[in-house]
Structure formats: C-alpha cells, structure tokens
C-alpha cells in the first residue's frame, strides 16, 4: 500500500484494499511487470479504495478497461478483475482467440491470464471458461468477494438500486424485490468473507408481517389494501444463509482448510429493515457530517469543488475530498455535534497561527 494511505485497524476500506492489492501483487512472480484489466463495475470498486499510483506501484504497466480497444502486451501477463458475468467471460475468451478451423492461436493480447472475480463465479460460467480455447492461457481463477461499497471504515452500502425503499416496500414493485434482495445478499456475503467470520444470523420480524407471496394478491390493487409489513429482514437472512452454505461447500470442495466454517471466528449478524425504526429518517442530525451534506453540493458524496484566489490575484478551481483516508480532521470531527466542531476548529486554527510565524505576519498585513 502507498504510504499516503493511512490504515485503520478493522477498517472495511483497508480490508478491501488489501484483498485487491494482494490479488494484483501475487498473481505473477515478484518483480515481473503485468497489466491490469477490469470491467467498469470492478474498476469502480478498485478506484473507491485505491488511487491509480497505488495500483501502478505493484509492477503494473497500465490499467485497461476490458470493454475498450486495448493495446496488446503479448509478453506480459494480465491480471483481470471482473464481475462474474457472461459478458466479461466472453471478452476474456476473445483476448485469446483461435482459428475455429485449425485450432491454432489467431490472436493473443497477453502472455497469460490471472482471473479474479468480484464475487462467486457460477458453475456454468466456469465450465464455459474451461471448455474455451483460452483455457490453456489461464494461469489462475479466484473469487475475491469484494462486491461492497465501504463509505467509511465501519460503514458500507449494499444498495443494489437507486430507490431501495421503493423496490422493497412498494406494492407496485414486487417484481424488483427478489432481484434487489439477491444483490444485497451477495454484497453482505462479500463483507462476511472479507471479515473472515462465521456468523450466526439473527433477523427481525415485525409483529404484523407476512411473506411476500402472501402479500402479493392483496397488494396488487394499491397501497390502501396493505395490512401487513413484508418480511424483508427474514427473507434477507434466509438468502444470506443460503449463499453462505454454498460458499462453505465450495471452499470445502477446493480443500481450502483456512476457510472452512470451523476455522473462522464465530460472530453474530443481526439483519434489520427500516420497519424496526420508522422515525430516524425523519429526524435531523446535528453533526458536522450532516451539516456539510445539507449545505454543500458534494460531487459523488465526498468531493467539494471551490474557487480560490492565487497570489497573483487570479481565480482558480480547487477540489477537496472529504475522505477518512486523506483528511484526518474530517475523520476526527465528522460525527461530532456542530457546536463542538465549531469550537474545536477555532482552537485548531488559533494553534496553527501560533505555530506558524509566516501566517501570523500575513494576518497582520
């Protein structure tokens, strides 16, 4: 990892970063140059926790997007980081194309391929890879389980859509429920695997609740007929347990003794949904973080663009990223009450002036 990126013990951001760097740095022999190839969703995960230079420091010549026309590096190995989907698999196979009539190599972008998938690769896609002409050039296949978005060291998102409340609670979106729950369960599985825990899953069931299949007939006519809350947490818990069982079975079949359930740390995972607390979304927090998001338009939720005046009187645009990896003051104060932050920032500014004679002189001028 780059020295400019601080490490927080137990941080999900650091865990994700370590898994990605570990995959890239150990794929080929130490000191050997390589190429990183990623699809857009995987690249978004990588860029959320790693800067470009941190990746290039791992003896990486370049980072290529798999959907674009790419410069071949036939003398270098490629480290692929991909979402486990049919499109990405087809593109990998196309990178090692052979003549369908003679079976001879017709086109090869890289020397060999090391495939790392963000989540579980289905048996169907794996079989497609194994039976393809590219199989002889594939050095390794592994699943990283990095399909989650850590926005803070101990906060992550599993939201699979832009309107999760609508998809999970609206009677007019029942066709979206299974898709969104399955996607969220995949992301939670990634967090569990990254943490290296063996969870006992507990969930909340509202007193007035019913399974989705029981709700569907009564809800089709509109909101007014809803008399029970859907069992979202229960459905999610069942999906997570199913995916965990599949994961444990898969790891047992690969003889990976370090990832068997009995070797992992026992933990408890509590699954809740919004019905357990309907008031919090209606309350206003008086924290520094809430104030910033209320008053400032942040690009991507954490990037602030502003205008400053240079020493020659020219105006120029500047950016500040509110990130716990890059801004220690933001990391320290973001969850504090506004009044405490106001006093602390004033004290810090006074100390900065006191310790910096140049700033004192500028202030007097």
Short mmCIF file of the C-alpha atoms (twelve columns), coordinates in Angstrom:
data_MODEL
# 
_entry.id   MODEL 
# 
loop_
_atom_site.group_PDB 
_atom_site.id 
_atom_site.type_symbol 
_atom_site.label_atom_id 
_atom_site.label_alt_id 
_atom_site.label_comp_id 
_atom_site.label_asym_id 
_atom_site.label_seq_id 
_atom_site.Cartn_x 
_atom_site.Cartn_y 
_atom_site.Cartn_z 
_atom_site.pdbx_PDB_model_num 
ATOM 1   C CA . UNK A 1   0.000   0.000   0.000   1 
ATOM 2   C CA . UNK A 2   1.043   3.540   -0.603  1 
ATOM 3   C CA . UNK A 3   2.443   5.389   2.350   1 
ATOM 4   C CA . UNK A 4   -0.039  8.217   1.754   1 
ATOM 5   C CA . UNK A 5   -2.961  5.955   2.629   1 
ATOM 6   C CA . UNK A 6   -3.465  5.574   6.370   1 
ATOM 7   C CA . UNK A 7   -4.513  2.272   7.888   1 
ATOM 8   C CA . UNK A 8   -7.363  1.932   10.395  1 
ATOM 9   C CA . UNK A 9   -7.457  -1.314  12.424  1 
ATOM 10  C CA . UNK A 10  -10.512 -3.385  11.449  1 
ATOM 11  C CA . UNK A 11  -11.379 -0.998  8.627   1 
ATOM 12  C CA . UNK A 12  -13.516 -2.364  5.796   1 
ATOM 13  C CA . UNK A 13  -11.771 0.066   3.476   1 
ATOM 14  C CA . UNK A 14  -8.390  -1.385  4.383   1 
ATOM 15  C CA . UNK A 15  -9.670  -4.956  4.099   1 
ATOM 16  C CA . UNK A 16  -10.969 -4.259  0.600   1 
ATOM 17  C CA . UNK A 17  -7.747  -2.514  -0.367  1 
ATOM 18  C CA . UNK A 18  -5.625  -5.392  0.918   1 
ATOM 19  C CA . UNK A 19  -7.629  -8.002  -0.995  1 
ATOM 20  C CA . UNK A 20  -7.251  -6.084  -4.260  1 
ATOM 21  C CA . UNK A 21  -3.546  -5.313  -3.815  1 
ATOM 22  C CA . UNK A 22  -2.909  -8.894  -2.712  1 
ATOM 23  C CA . UNK A 23  -4.507  -10.237 -5.881  1 
ATOM 24  C CA . UNK A 24  -2.549  -7.911  -8.157  1 
ATOM 25  C CA . UNK A 25  0.839   -8.254  -6.452  1 
ATOM 26  C CA . UNK A 26  0.861   -12.046 -6.045  1 
ATOM 27  C CA . UNK A 27  -0.568  -13.019 -9.430  1 
ATOM 28  C CA . UNK A 28  2.842   -13.156 -11.121 1 
ATOM 29  C CA . UNK A 29  6.435   -13.661 -9.986  1 
ATOM 30  C CA . UNK A 30  7.885   -10.843 -7.812  1 
ATOM 31  C CA . UNK A 31  9.396   -8.061  -9.876  1 
ATOM 32  C CA . UNK A 32  7.659   -9.125  -13.072 1 
ATOM 33  C CA . UNK A 33  5.680   -6.463  -14.929 1 
ATOM 34  C CA . UNK A 34  1.971   -7.037  -15.554 1 
ATOM 35  C CA . UNK A 35  -1.182  -5.451  -16.957 1 
ATOM 36  C CA . UNK A 36  -4.429  -4.973  -15.027 1 
ATOM 37  C CA . UNK A 37  -7.664  -5.416  -16.991 1 
ATOM 38  C CA . UNK A 38  -11.046 -4.620  -15.412 1 
ATOM 39  C CA . UNK A 39  -14.664 -4.077  -16.368 1 
ATOM 40  C CA . UNK A 40  -16.484 -0.916  -15.275 1 
ATOM 41  C CA . UNK A 41  -18.157 -2.269  -12.090 1 
ATOM 42  C CA . UNK A 42  -14.899 -3.845  -10.899 1 
ATOM 43  C CA . UNK A 43  -12.909 -0.730  -11.733 1 
ATOM 44  C CA . UNK A 44  -15.368 1.326   -9.703  1 
ATOM 45  C CA . UNK A 45  -14.742 -0.930  -6.694  1 
ATOM 46  C CA . UNK A 46  -10.967 -0.665  -7.127  1 
ATOM 47  C CA . UNK A 47  -10.986 3.125   -7.532  1 
ATOM 48  C CA . UNK A 48  -13.194 3.549   -4.446  1 
ATOM 49  C CA . UNK A 49  -10.333 2.451   -2.161  1 
ATOM 50  C CA . UNK A 50  -7.159  2.776   -4.255  1 
ATOM 51  C CA . UNK A 51  -5.533  5.611   -6.113  1 
ATOM 52  C CA . UNK A 52  -4.067  4.942   -9.542  1 
ATOM 53  C CA . UNK A 53  -0.470  5.207   -8.357  1 
ATOM 54  C CA . UNK A 54  -1.094  2.594   -5.641  1 
ATOM 55  C CA . UNK A 55  -2.019  0.072   -8.329  1 
ATOM 56  C CA . UNK A 56  0.856   1.040   -10.635 1 
ATOM 57  C CA . UNK A 57  3.289   0.561   -7.736  1 
ATOM 58  C CA . UNK A 58  2.572   -3.191  -7.928  1 
ATOM 59  C CA . UNK A 59  4.714   -3.508  -11.095 1 
ATOM 60  C CA . UNK A 60  1.665   -2.658  -13.216 1 
ATOM 61  C CA . UNK A 61  2.375   -1.125  -16.629 1 
ATOM 62  C CA . UNK A 62  -1.166  0.091   -17.246 1 
ATOM 63  C CA . UNK A 63  -4.814  -0.391  -16.250 1 
ATOM 64  C CA . UNK A 64  -7.105  -1.232  -19.160 1 
ATOM 65  C CA . UNK A 65  -10.885 -1.267  -19.447 1 
ATOM 66  C CA . UNK A 66  -11.989 -4.587  -20.904 1 
ATOM 67  C CA . UNK A 67  -14.794 -3.038  -22.983 1 
ATOM 68  C CA . UNK A 68  -12.409 -0.788  -24.942 1 
ATOM 69  C CA . UNK A 69  -9.968  -1.469  -27.739 1 
ATOM 70  C CA . UNK A 70  -6.756  -2.284  -25.875 1 
ATOM 71  C CA . UNK A 71  -3.102  -2.278  -26.746 1 
ATOM 72  C CA . UNK A 72  -1.808  -5.875  -26.704 1 
ATOM 73  C CA . UNK A 73  1.035   -6.845  -24.364 1 
ATOM 74  C CA . UNK A 74  1.798   -10.377 -25.632 1 
ATOM 75  C CA . UNK A 75  4.950   -10.638 -23.497 1 
ATOM 76  C CA . UNK A 76  3.233   -9.739  -20.203 1 
ATOM 77  C CA . UNK A 77  0.687   -11.496 -18.005 1 
ATOM 78  C CA . UNK A 78  -2.681  -9.841  -17.439 1 
ATOM 79  C CA . UNK A 79  -4.436  -9.637  -14.087 1 
ATOM 80  C CA . UNK A 80  -8.177  -9.486  -14.760 1 
ATOM 81  C CA . UNK A 81  -10.519 -8.097  -12.084 1 
ATOM 82  C CA . UNK A 82  -14.054 -8.712  -13.279 1 
ATOM 83  C CA . UNK A 83  -17.668 -9.061  -12.263 1 
ATOM 84  C CA . UNK A 84  -18.655 -12.734 -12.743 1 
ATOM 85  C CA . UNK A 85  -20.980 -12.285 -15.732 1 
ATOM 86  C CA . UNK A 86  -21.263 -13.777 -19.214 1 
ATOM 87  C CA . UNK A 87  -20.138 -10.603 -20.984 1 
ATOM 88  C CA . UNK A 88  -16.825 -10.385 -19.105 1 
ATOM 89  C CA . UNK A 89  -16.147 -14.106 -19.624 1 
ATOM 90  C CA . UNK A 90  -16.745 -13.742 -23.365 1 
ATOM 91  C CA . UNK A 91  -14.320 -10.830 -23.546 1 
ATOM 92  C CA . UNK A 92  -11.616 -12.800 -21.743 1 
ATOM 93  C CA . UNK A 93  -12.031 -15.666 -24.180 1 
ATOM 94  C CA . UNK A 94  -11.870 -13.237 -27.087 1 
ATOM 95  C CA . UNK A 95  -8.481  -11.984 -25.835 1 
ATOM 96  C CA . UNK A 96  -7.051  -15.429 -26.666 1 
ATOM 97  C CA . UNK A 97  -8.775  -16.117 -29.956 1 
ATOM 98  C CA . UNK A 98  -8.007  -19.208 -32.048 1 
ATOM 99  C CA . UNK A 99  -8.903  -20.212 -35.582 1 
ATOM 100 C CA . UNK A 100 -12.114 -22.247 -35.419 1 
ATOM 101 C CA . UNK A 101 -10.989 -24.470 -38.294 1 
ATOM 102 C CA . UNK A 102 -7.357  -25.177 -37.408 1 
ATOM 103 C CA . UNK A 103 -7.470  -24.638 -33.639 1 
ATOM 104 C CA . UNK A 104 -4.285  -22.595 -33.853 1 
ATOM 105 C CA . UNK A 105 -3.792  -19.344 -31.967 1 
ATOM 106 C CA . UNK A 106 -5.015  -16.454 -34.079 1 
ATOM 107 C CA . UNK A 107 -4.808  -13.561 -31.654 1 
ATOM 108 C CA . UNK A 108 -3.396  -13.174 -28.145 1 
ATOM 109 C CA . UNK A 109 -3.420  -9.908  -26.226 1 
ATOM 110 C CA . UNK A 110 -1.380  -11.148 -23.250 1 
ATOM 111 C CA . UNK A 111 1.018   -13.950 -22.374 1 
ATOM 112 C CA . UNK A 112 -1.246  -15.483 -19.724 1 
ATOM 113 C CA . UNK A 113 -4.354  -14.556 -17.761 1 
ATOM 114 C CA . UNK A 114 -4.898  -14.459 -13.991 1 
ATOM 115 C CA . UNK A 115 -8.636  -14.121 -13.374 1 
ATOM 116 C CA . UNK A 116 -10.014 -12.564 -10.190 1 
ATOM 117 C CA . UNK A 117 -13.775 -12.175 -9.843  1 
ATOM 118 C CA . UNK A 118 -15.515 -9.722  -7.531  1 
ATOM 119 C CA . UNK A 119 -17.999 -12.386 -6.386  1 
ATOM 120 C CA . UNK A 120 -18.950 -16.022 -6.815  1 
ATOM 121 C CA . UNK A 121 -18.436 -17.439 -10.308 1 
ATOM 122 C CA . UNK A 122 -21.255 -19.769 -11.348 1 
ATOM 123 C CA . UNK A 123 -20.509 -23.354 -12.383 1 
ATOM 124 C CA . UNK A 124 -21.936 -22.586 -15.823 1 
ATOM 125 C CA . UNK A 125 -19.525 -19.714 -16.460 1 
ATOM 126 C CA . UNK A 126 -16.602 -21.673 -15.049 1 
ATOM 127 C CA . UNK A 127 -17.395 -24.588 -17.360 1 
ATOM 128 C CA . UNK A 128 -17.580 -22.159 -20.286 1 
ATOM 129 C CA . UNK A 129 -14.091 -20.906 -19.418 1 
ATOM 130 C CA . UNK A 130 -12.657 -24.401 -19.050 1 
ATOM 131 C CA . UNK A 131 -14.004 -25.546 -22.403 1 
ATOM 132 C CA . UNK A 132 -12.848 -22.454 -24.284 1 
ATOM 133 C CA . UNK A 133 -9.637  -22.147 -26.345 1 
ATOM 134 C CA . UNK A 134 -8.467  -19.556 -23.794 1 
ATOM 135 C CA . UNK A 135 -8.259  -22.193 -21.043 1 
ATOM 136 C CA . UNK A 136 -4.652  -23.105 -21.867 1 
ATOM 137 C CA . UNK A 137 -3.587  -19.487 -21.226 1 
ATOM 138 C CA . UNK A 138 -5.469  -19.082 -17.930 1 
ATOM 139 C CA . UNK A 139 -2.981  -19.440 -15.089 1 
ATOM 140 C CA . UNK A 140 -5.362  -18.963 -12.156 1 
ATOM 141 C CA . UNK A 141 -9.021  -18.336 -11.305 1 
ATOM 142 C CA . UNK A 142 -10.058 -16.930 -7.916  1 
ATOM 143 C CA . UNK A 143 -13.017 -15.209 -6.255  1 
ATOM 144 C CA . UNK A 144 -12.188 -12.110 -4.215  1 
ATOM 145 C CA . UNK A 145 -15.629 -11.358 -2.714  1 
ATOM 146 C CA . UNK A 146 -15.234 -7.574  -2.883  1 
ATOM 147 C CA . UNK A 147 -18.748 -6.631  -4.007  1 
ATOM 148 C CA . UNK A 148 -19.487 -3.971  -1.428  1 
ATOM 149 C CA . UNK A 149 -19.008 -0.232  -1.096  1 
ATOM 150 C CA . UNK A 150 -17.286 0.866   2.143   1 
ATOM 151 C CA . UNK A 151 -18.029 4.571   2.539   1 
ATOM 152 C CA . UNK A 152 -16.381 4.648   5.979   1 
ATOM 153 C CA . UNK A 153 -14.130 2.253   7.872   1 
ATOM 154 C CA . UNK A 154 -17.145 0.633   9.546   1 
ATOM 155 C CA . UNK A 155 -19.970 1.678   7.212   1 
ATOM 156 C CA . UNK A 156 -20.772 0.036   3.899   1 
ATOM 157 C CA . UNK A 157 -23.607 0.046   1.382   1 
ATOM 158 C CA . UNK A 158 -25.383 -2.978  -0.060  1 
ATOM 159 C CA . UNK A 159 -27.897 -0.896  -2.012  1 
ATOM 160 C CA . UNK A 160 -28.386 -2.563  -5.406  1 
ATOM 161 C CA . UNK A 161 -30.606 0.184   -6.864  1 
ATOM 162 C CA . UNK A 162 -31.132 3.939   -6.631  1 
ATOM 163 C CA . UNK A 163 -34.558 3.534   -4.992  1 
ATOM 164 C CA . UNK A 164 -34.232 0.677   -2.490  1 
ATOM 165 C CA . UNK A 165 -37.226 1.693   -0.357  1 
ATOM 166 C CA . UNK A 166 -39.477 1.693   -3.390  1 
ATOM 167 C CA . UNK A 167 -38.153 -1.646  -4.622  1 
ATOM 168 C CA . UNK A 168 -38.575 -3.364  -1.239  1 
ATOM 169 C CA . UNK A 169 -41.758 -1.776  0.129   1 
ATOM 170 C CA . UNK A 170 -43.878 -0.560  -2.762  1 
ATOM 171 C CA . UNK A 171 -46.772 -2.828  -3.799  1 
ATOM 172 C CA . UNK A 172 -46.084 -1.737  -7.371  1 
ATOM 173 C CA . UNK A 173 -42.506 -3.006  -7.348  1 
ATOM 174 C CA . UNK A 174 -42.975 -6.624  -6.306  1 
ATOM 175 C CA . UNK A 175 -41.137 -7.762  -9.426  1 
ATOM 176 C CA . UNK A 176 -37.992 -5.983  -8.163  1 
ATOM 177 C CA . UNK A 177 -37.908 -7.496  -4.671  1 
ATOM 178 C CA . UNK A 178 -36.162 -10.775 -5.496  1 
ATOM 179 C CA . UNK A 179 -33.565 -9.044  -7.658  1 
ATOM 180 C CA . UNK A 180 -32.672 -6.416  -5.056  1 
ATOM 181 C CA . UNK A 181 -32.642 -8.824  -2.114  1 
ATOM 182 C CA . UNK A 182 -30.396 -11.240 -4.012  1 
ATOM 183 C CA . UNK A 183 -27.981 -8.445  -4.977  1 
ATOM 184 C CA . UNK A 184 -27.873 -7.107  -1.407  1 
ATOM 185 C CA . UNK A 185 -27.247 -10.629 -0.067  1 
ATOM 186 C CA . UNK A 186 -24.300 -11.002 -2.456  1 
ATOM 187 C CA . UNK A 187 -22.783 -7.801  -1.083  1 
ATOM 188 C CA . UNK A 188 -23.303 -8.884  2.520   1 
ATOM 189 C CA . UNK A 189 -21.657 -12.207 1.709   1 
ATOM 190 C CA . UNK A 190 -18.624 -10.287 0.429   1 
ATOM 191 C CA . UNK A 191 -18.368 -8.386  3.722   1 
ATOM 192 C CA . UNK A 192 -18.667 -11.590 5.772   1 
ATOM 193 C CA . UNK A 193 -15.993 -13.341 3.711   1 
ATOM 194 C CA . UNK A 194 -13.692 -10.303 3.882   1 
ATOM 195 C CA . UNK A 195 -14.010 -10.185 7.669   1 
ATOM 196 C CA . UNK A 196 -13.246 -13.903 7.936   1 
ATOM 197 C CA . UNK A 197 -16.121 -14.639 10.311  1 
ATOM 198 C CA . UNK A 198 -18.602 -17.495 10.798  1 
ATOM 199 C CA . UNK A 199 -21.883 -15.707 11.510  1 
ATOM 200 C CA . UNK A 200 -24.919 -16.822 13.448  1 
ATOM 201 C CA . UNK A 201 -27.643 -14.949 11.604  1 
ATOM 202 C CA . UNK A 202 -30.493 -13.371 13.546  1 
ATOM 203 C CA . UNK A 203 -33.267 -11.265 11.996  1 
ATOM 204 C CA . UNK A 204 -36.156 -9.006  12.953  1 
ATOM 205 C CA . UNK A 205 -39.730 -9.970  12.126  1 
ATOM 206 C CA . UNK A 206 -42.430 -7.292  12.644  1 
ATOM 207 C CA . UNK A 207 -45.460 -8.354  14.675  1 
ATOM 208 C CA . UNK A 208 -47.789 -7.574  11.789  1 
ATOM 209 C CA . UNK A 209 -45.948 -9.205  8.919   1 
ATOM 210 C CA . UNK A 210 -46.354 -11.707 6.127   1 
ATOM 211 C CA . UNK A 211 -44.189 -13.332 3.443   1 
ATOM 212 C CA . UNK A 212 -44.104 -11.602 0.066   1 
ATOM 213 C CA . UNK A 213 -46.089 -14.366 -1.592  1 
ATOM 214 C CA . UNK A 214 -48.894 -13.844 0.946   1 
ATOM 215 C CA . UNK A 215 -48.881 -10.094 0.470   1 
ATOM 216 C CA . UNK A 216 -48.868 -10.061 -3.314  1 
ATOM 217 C CA . UNK A 217 -52.580 -10.816 -4.009  1 
ATOM 218 C CA . UNK A 218 -53.818 -8.154  -1.580  1 
ATOM 219 C CA . UNK A 219 -51.337 -5.507  -2.667  1 
ATOM 220 C CA . UNK A 220 -51.870 -5.600  -6.404  1 
ATOM 221 C CA . UNK A 221 -54.881 -3.260  -6.171  1 
ATOM 222 C CA . UNK A 222 -52.969 -0.457  -4.383  1 
ATOM 223 C CA . UNK A 223 -51.489 0.866   -1.156  1 
ATOM 224 C CA . UNK A 224 -54.782 1.067   0.694   1 
ATOM 225 C CA . UNK A 225 -55.139 -2.709  0.991   1 
ATOM 226 C CA . UNK A 226 -51.762 -3.309  2.692   1 
ATOM 227 C CA . UNK A 227 -52.401 -4.684  6.187   1 
ATOM 228 C CA . UNK A 228 -49.017 -6.256  6.959   1 
ATOM 229 C CA . UNK A 229 -45.350 -5.427  6.582   1 
ATOM 230 C CA . UNK A 230 -43.267 -7.632  4.254   1 
ATOM 231 C CA . UNK A 231 -40.688 -9.802  5.999   1 
ATOM 232 C CA . UNK A 232 -37.680 -8.179  4.393   1 
ATOM 233 C CA . UNK A 233 -35.167 -8.978  7.132   1 
ATOM 234 C CA . UNK A 234 -36.316 -12.601 7.290   1 
ATOM 235 C CA . UNK A 235 -36.050 -13.001 3.515   1 
ATOM 236 C CA . UNK A 236 -32.602 -11.390 3.528   1 
ATOM 237 C CA . UNK A 237 -31.400 -13.619 6.366   1 
ATOM 238 C CA . UNK A 238 -32.522 -16.740 4.500   1 
ATOM 239 C CA . UNK A 239 -30.723 -15.622 1.344   1 
ATOM 240 C CA . UNK A 240 -27.503 -14.853 3.225   1 
ATOM 241 C CA . UNK A 241 -27.577 -18.259 4.925   1 
ATOM 242 C CA . UNK A 242 -28.127 -19.987 1.599   1 
ATOM 243 C CA . UNK A 243 -25.224 -18.133 -0.017  1 
ATOM 244 C CA . UNK A 244 -23.001 -18.858 2.993   1 
ATOM 245 C CA . UNK A 245 -23.801 -22.567 2.769   1 
ATOM 246 C CA . UNK A 246 -22.905 -22.528 -0.929  1 
ATOM 247 C CA . UNK A 247 -19.671 -20.680 -0.154  1 
ATOM 248 C CA . UNK A 248 -18.655 -23.123 2.594   1 
ATOM 249 C CA . UNK A 249 -19.466 -26.070 0.330   1 
ATOM 250 C CA . UNK A 250 -17.387 -24.573 -2.469  1 
ATOM 251 C CA . UNK A 251 -14.392 -23.940 -0.200  1 
ATOM 252 C CA . UNK A 252 -14.600 -27.464 1.234   1 
ATOM 253 C CA . UNK A 253 -14.529 -28.897 -2.279  1 
ATOM 254 C CA . UNK A 254 -11.355 -26.920 -3.027  1 
ATOM 255 C CA . UNK A 255 -9.670  -28.315 0.112   1 
ATOM 256 C CA . UNK A 256 -9.111  -24.804 1.446   1 
ATOM 257 C CA . UNK A 257 -8.718  -25.616 5.143   1 
ATOM 258 C CA . UNK A 258 -8.250  -21.955 6.147   1 
ATOM 259 C CA . UNK A 259 -11.785 -21.040 5.039   1 
ATOM 260 C CA . UNK A 260 -13.777 -23.914 6.475   1 
ATOM 261 C CA . UNK A 261 -16.504 -22.803 8.924   1 
ATOM 262 C CA . UNK A 262 -14.868 -24.410 11.951  1 
ATOM 263 C CA . UNK A 263 -11.681 -22.371 11.417  1 
ATOM 264 C CA . UNK A 264 -13.414 -18.980 11.219  1 
ATOM 265 C CA . UNK A 265 -14.210 -16.558 14.054  1 
ATOM 266 C CA . UNK A 266 -17.763 -17.041 15.441  1 
ATOM 267 C CA . UNK A 267 -19.848 -13.865 15.205  1 
ATOM 268 C CA . UNK A 268 -23.447 -12.707 15.236  1 
ATOM 269 C CA . UNK A 269 -25.010 -10.889 12.270  1 
ATOM 270 C CA . UNK A 270 -28.296 -9.110  13.020  1 
ATOM 271 C CA . UNK A 271 -30.430 -8.324  9.971   1 
ATOM 272 C CA . UNK A 272 -32.866 -5.427  10.361  1 
ATOM 273 C CA . UNK A 273 -35.003 -3.484  7.934   1 
ATOM 274 C CA . UNK A 274 -36.454 0.012   8.123   1 
ATOM 275 C CA . UNK A 275 -39.671 -1.175  9.802   1 
ATOM 276 C CA . UNK A 276 -37.733 -1.602  13.051  1 
ATOM 277 C CA . UNK A 277 -37.260 2.195   13.228  1 
ATOM 278 C CA . UNK A 278 -39.524 4.461   11.180  1 
ATOM 279 C CA . UNK A 279 -38.519 7.717   12.886  1 
ATOM 280 C CA . UNK A 280 -34.784 8.098   12.174  1 
ATOM 281 C CA . UNK A 281 -35.221 9.168   8.514   1 
ATOM 282 C CA . UNK A 282 -37.496 11.993  9.693   1 
ATOM 283 C CA . UNK A 283 -35.075 13.305  12.324  1 
ATOM 284 C CA . UNK A 284 -32.330 15.819  11.641  1 
ATOM 285 C CA . UNK A 285 -28.840 15.121  12.931  1 
ATOM 286 C CA . UNK A 286 -26.783 17.966  14.354  1 
ATOM 287 C CA . UNK A 287 -23.431 16.517  13.365  1 
ATOM 288 C CA . UNK A 288 -20.685 18.070  11.256  1 
ATOM 289 C CA . UNK A 289 -21.250 15.425  8.580   1 
ATOM 290 C CA . UNK A 290 -24.979 16.197  8.383   1 
ATOM 291 C CA . UNK A 291 -24.277 19.940  8.193   1 
ATOM 292 C CA . UNK A 292 -21.832 19.507  5.308   1 
ATOM 293 C CA . UNK A 293 -24.245 17.360  3.309   1 
ATOM 294 C CA . UNK A 294 -27.089 19.829  3.965   1 
ATOM 295 C CA . UNK A 295 -25.236 22.951  2.875   1 
ATOM 296 C CA . UNK A 296 -22.679 21.840  0.285   1 
ATOM 297 C CA . UNK A 297 -23.206 20.165  -3.060  1 
ATOM 298 C CA . UNK A 298 -20.678 17.317  -2.995  1 
ATOM 299 C CA . UNK A 299 -19.770 15.525  -6.186  1 
ATOM 300 C CA . UNK A 300 -20.052 11.786  -5.625  1 
ATOM 301 C CA . UNK A 301 -20.945 12.403  -1.995  1 
ATOM 302 C CA . UNK A 302 -17.428 13.395  -0.905  1 
ATOM 303 C CA . UNK A 303 -15.770 15.776  -3.405  1 
ATOM 304 C CA . UNK A 304 -16.064 19.531  -2.781  1 
ATOM 305 C CA . UNK A 305 -15.144 21.921  -5.601  1 
ATOM 306 C CA . UNK A 306 -14.469 25.539  -4.735  1 
ATOM 307 C CA . UNK A 307 -12.767 28.662  -6.084  1 
ATOM 308 C CA . UNK A 308 -9.693  30.249  -4.520  1 
ATOM 309 C CA . UNK A 309 -7.567  33.269  -5.352  1 
ATOM 310 C CA . UNK A 310 -3.882  32.752  -6.143  1 
ATOM 311 C CA . UNK A 311 -1.060  35.055  -5.053  1 
ATOM 312 C CA . UNK A 312 -1.241  36.926  -8.378  1 
ATOM 313 C CA . UNK A 313 -4.941  37.653  -7.938  1 
ATOM 314 C CA . UNK A 314 -6.166  35.005  -10.386 1 
ATOM 315 C CA . UNK A 315 -9.127  32.805  -9.523  1 
ATOM 316 C CA . UNK A 316 -8.716  29.066  -9.900  1 
ATOM 317 C CA . UNK A 317 -10.753 25.982  -9.166  1 
ATOM 318 C CA . UNK A 318 -9.679  23.551  -6.448  1 
ATOM 319 C CA . UNK A 319 -11.006 20.284  -5.037  1 
ATOM 320 C CA . UNK A 320 -11.116 18.861  -1.528  1 
ATOM 321 C CA . UNK A 321 -12.030 15.241  -0.867  1 
ATOM 322 C CA . UNK A 322 -13.816 14.506  2.401   1 
ATOM 323 C CA . UNK A 323 -12.275 11.104  2.999   1 
ATOM 324 C CA . UNK A 324 -11.095 9.415   6.164   1 
ATOM 325 C CA . UNK A 325 -8.025  8.170   4.280   1 
ATOM 326 C CA . UNK A 326 -6.972  11.644  3.103   1 
ATOM 327 C CA . UNK A 327 -8.442  14.097  5.615   1 
ATOM 328 C CA . UNK A 328 -7.639  13.312  9.281   1 
ATOM 329 C CA . UNK A 329 -9.608  16.318  10.541  1 
ATOM 330 C CA . UNK A 330 -12.744 15.156  8.693   1 
ATOM 331 C CA . UNK A 331 -12.226 11.657  10.090  1 
ATOM 332 C CA . UNK A 332 -11.947 13.025  13.628  1 
ATOM 333 C CA . UNK A 333 -14.826 15.523  13.570  1 
ATOM 334 C CA . UNK A 334 -17.461 14.214  11.117  1 
ATOM 335 C CA . UNK A 335 -19.635 12.560  13.800  1 
ATOM 336 C CA . UNK A 336 -19.285 15.334  16.394  1 
ATOM 337 C CA . UNK A 337 -22.024 17.793  17.312  1 
ATOM 338 C CA . UNK A 338 -21.858 21.051  15.328  1 
ATOM 339 C CA . UNK A 339 -21.210 23.173  18.439  1 
ATOM 340 C CA . UNK A 340 -18.246 21.018  19.462  1 
ATOM 341 C CA . UNK A 341 -16.836 21.118  15.933  1 
ATOM 342 C CA . UNK A 342 -17.124 24.907  15.768  1 
ATOM 343 C CA . UNK A 343 -15.072 25.354  18.936  1 
ATOM 344 C CA . UNK A 344 -12.538 22.668  18.008  1 
ATOM 345 C CA . UNK A 345 -11.912 24.138  14.547  1 
ATOM 346 C CA . UNK A 346 -11.453 27.599  16.059  1 
ATOM 347 C CA . UNK A 347 -8.928  26.195  18.532  1 
ATOM 348 C CA . UNK A 348 -7.066  24.333  15.783  1 
ATOM 349 C CA . UNK A 349 -6.897  27.481  13.659  1 
ATOM 350 C CA . UNK A 350 -5.540  29.548  16.523  1 
ATOM 351 C CA . UNK A 351 -2.897  26.903  17.204  1 
ATOM 352 C CA . UNK A 352 -1.941  26.882  13.512  1 
ATOM 353 C CA . UNK A 353 -1.453  30.647  13.596  1 
ATOM 354 C CA . UNK A 354 0.553   30.447  16.801  1 
ATOM 355 C CA . UNK A 355 2.857   27.746  15.434  1 
ATOM 356 C CA . UNK A 356 3.353   29.384  12.031  1 
ATOM 357 C CA . UNK A 357 5.134   32.747  12.081  1 
ATOM 358 C CA . UNK A 358 4.562   33.274  8.359   1 
ATOM 359 C CA . UNK A 359 0.790   33.079  8.811   1 
ATOM 360 C CA . UNK A 360 0.970   35.481  11.750  1 
ATOM 361 C CA . UNK A 361 2.756   38.041  9.583   1 
ATOM 362 C CA . UNK A 362 0.224   37.585  6.771   1 
ATOM 363 C CA . UNK A 363 -2.641  38.082  9.216   1 
ATOM 364 C CA . UNK A 364 -1.161  41.340  10.497  1 
ATOM 365 C CA . UNK A 365 -0.760  42.651  6.938   1 
# 
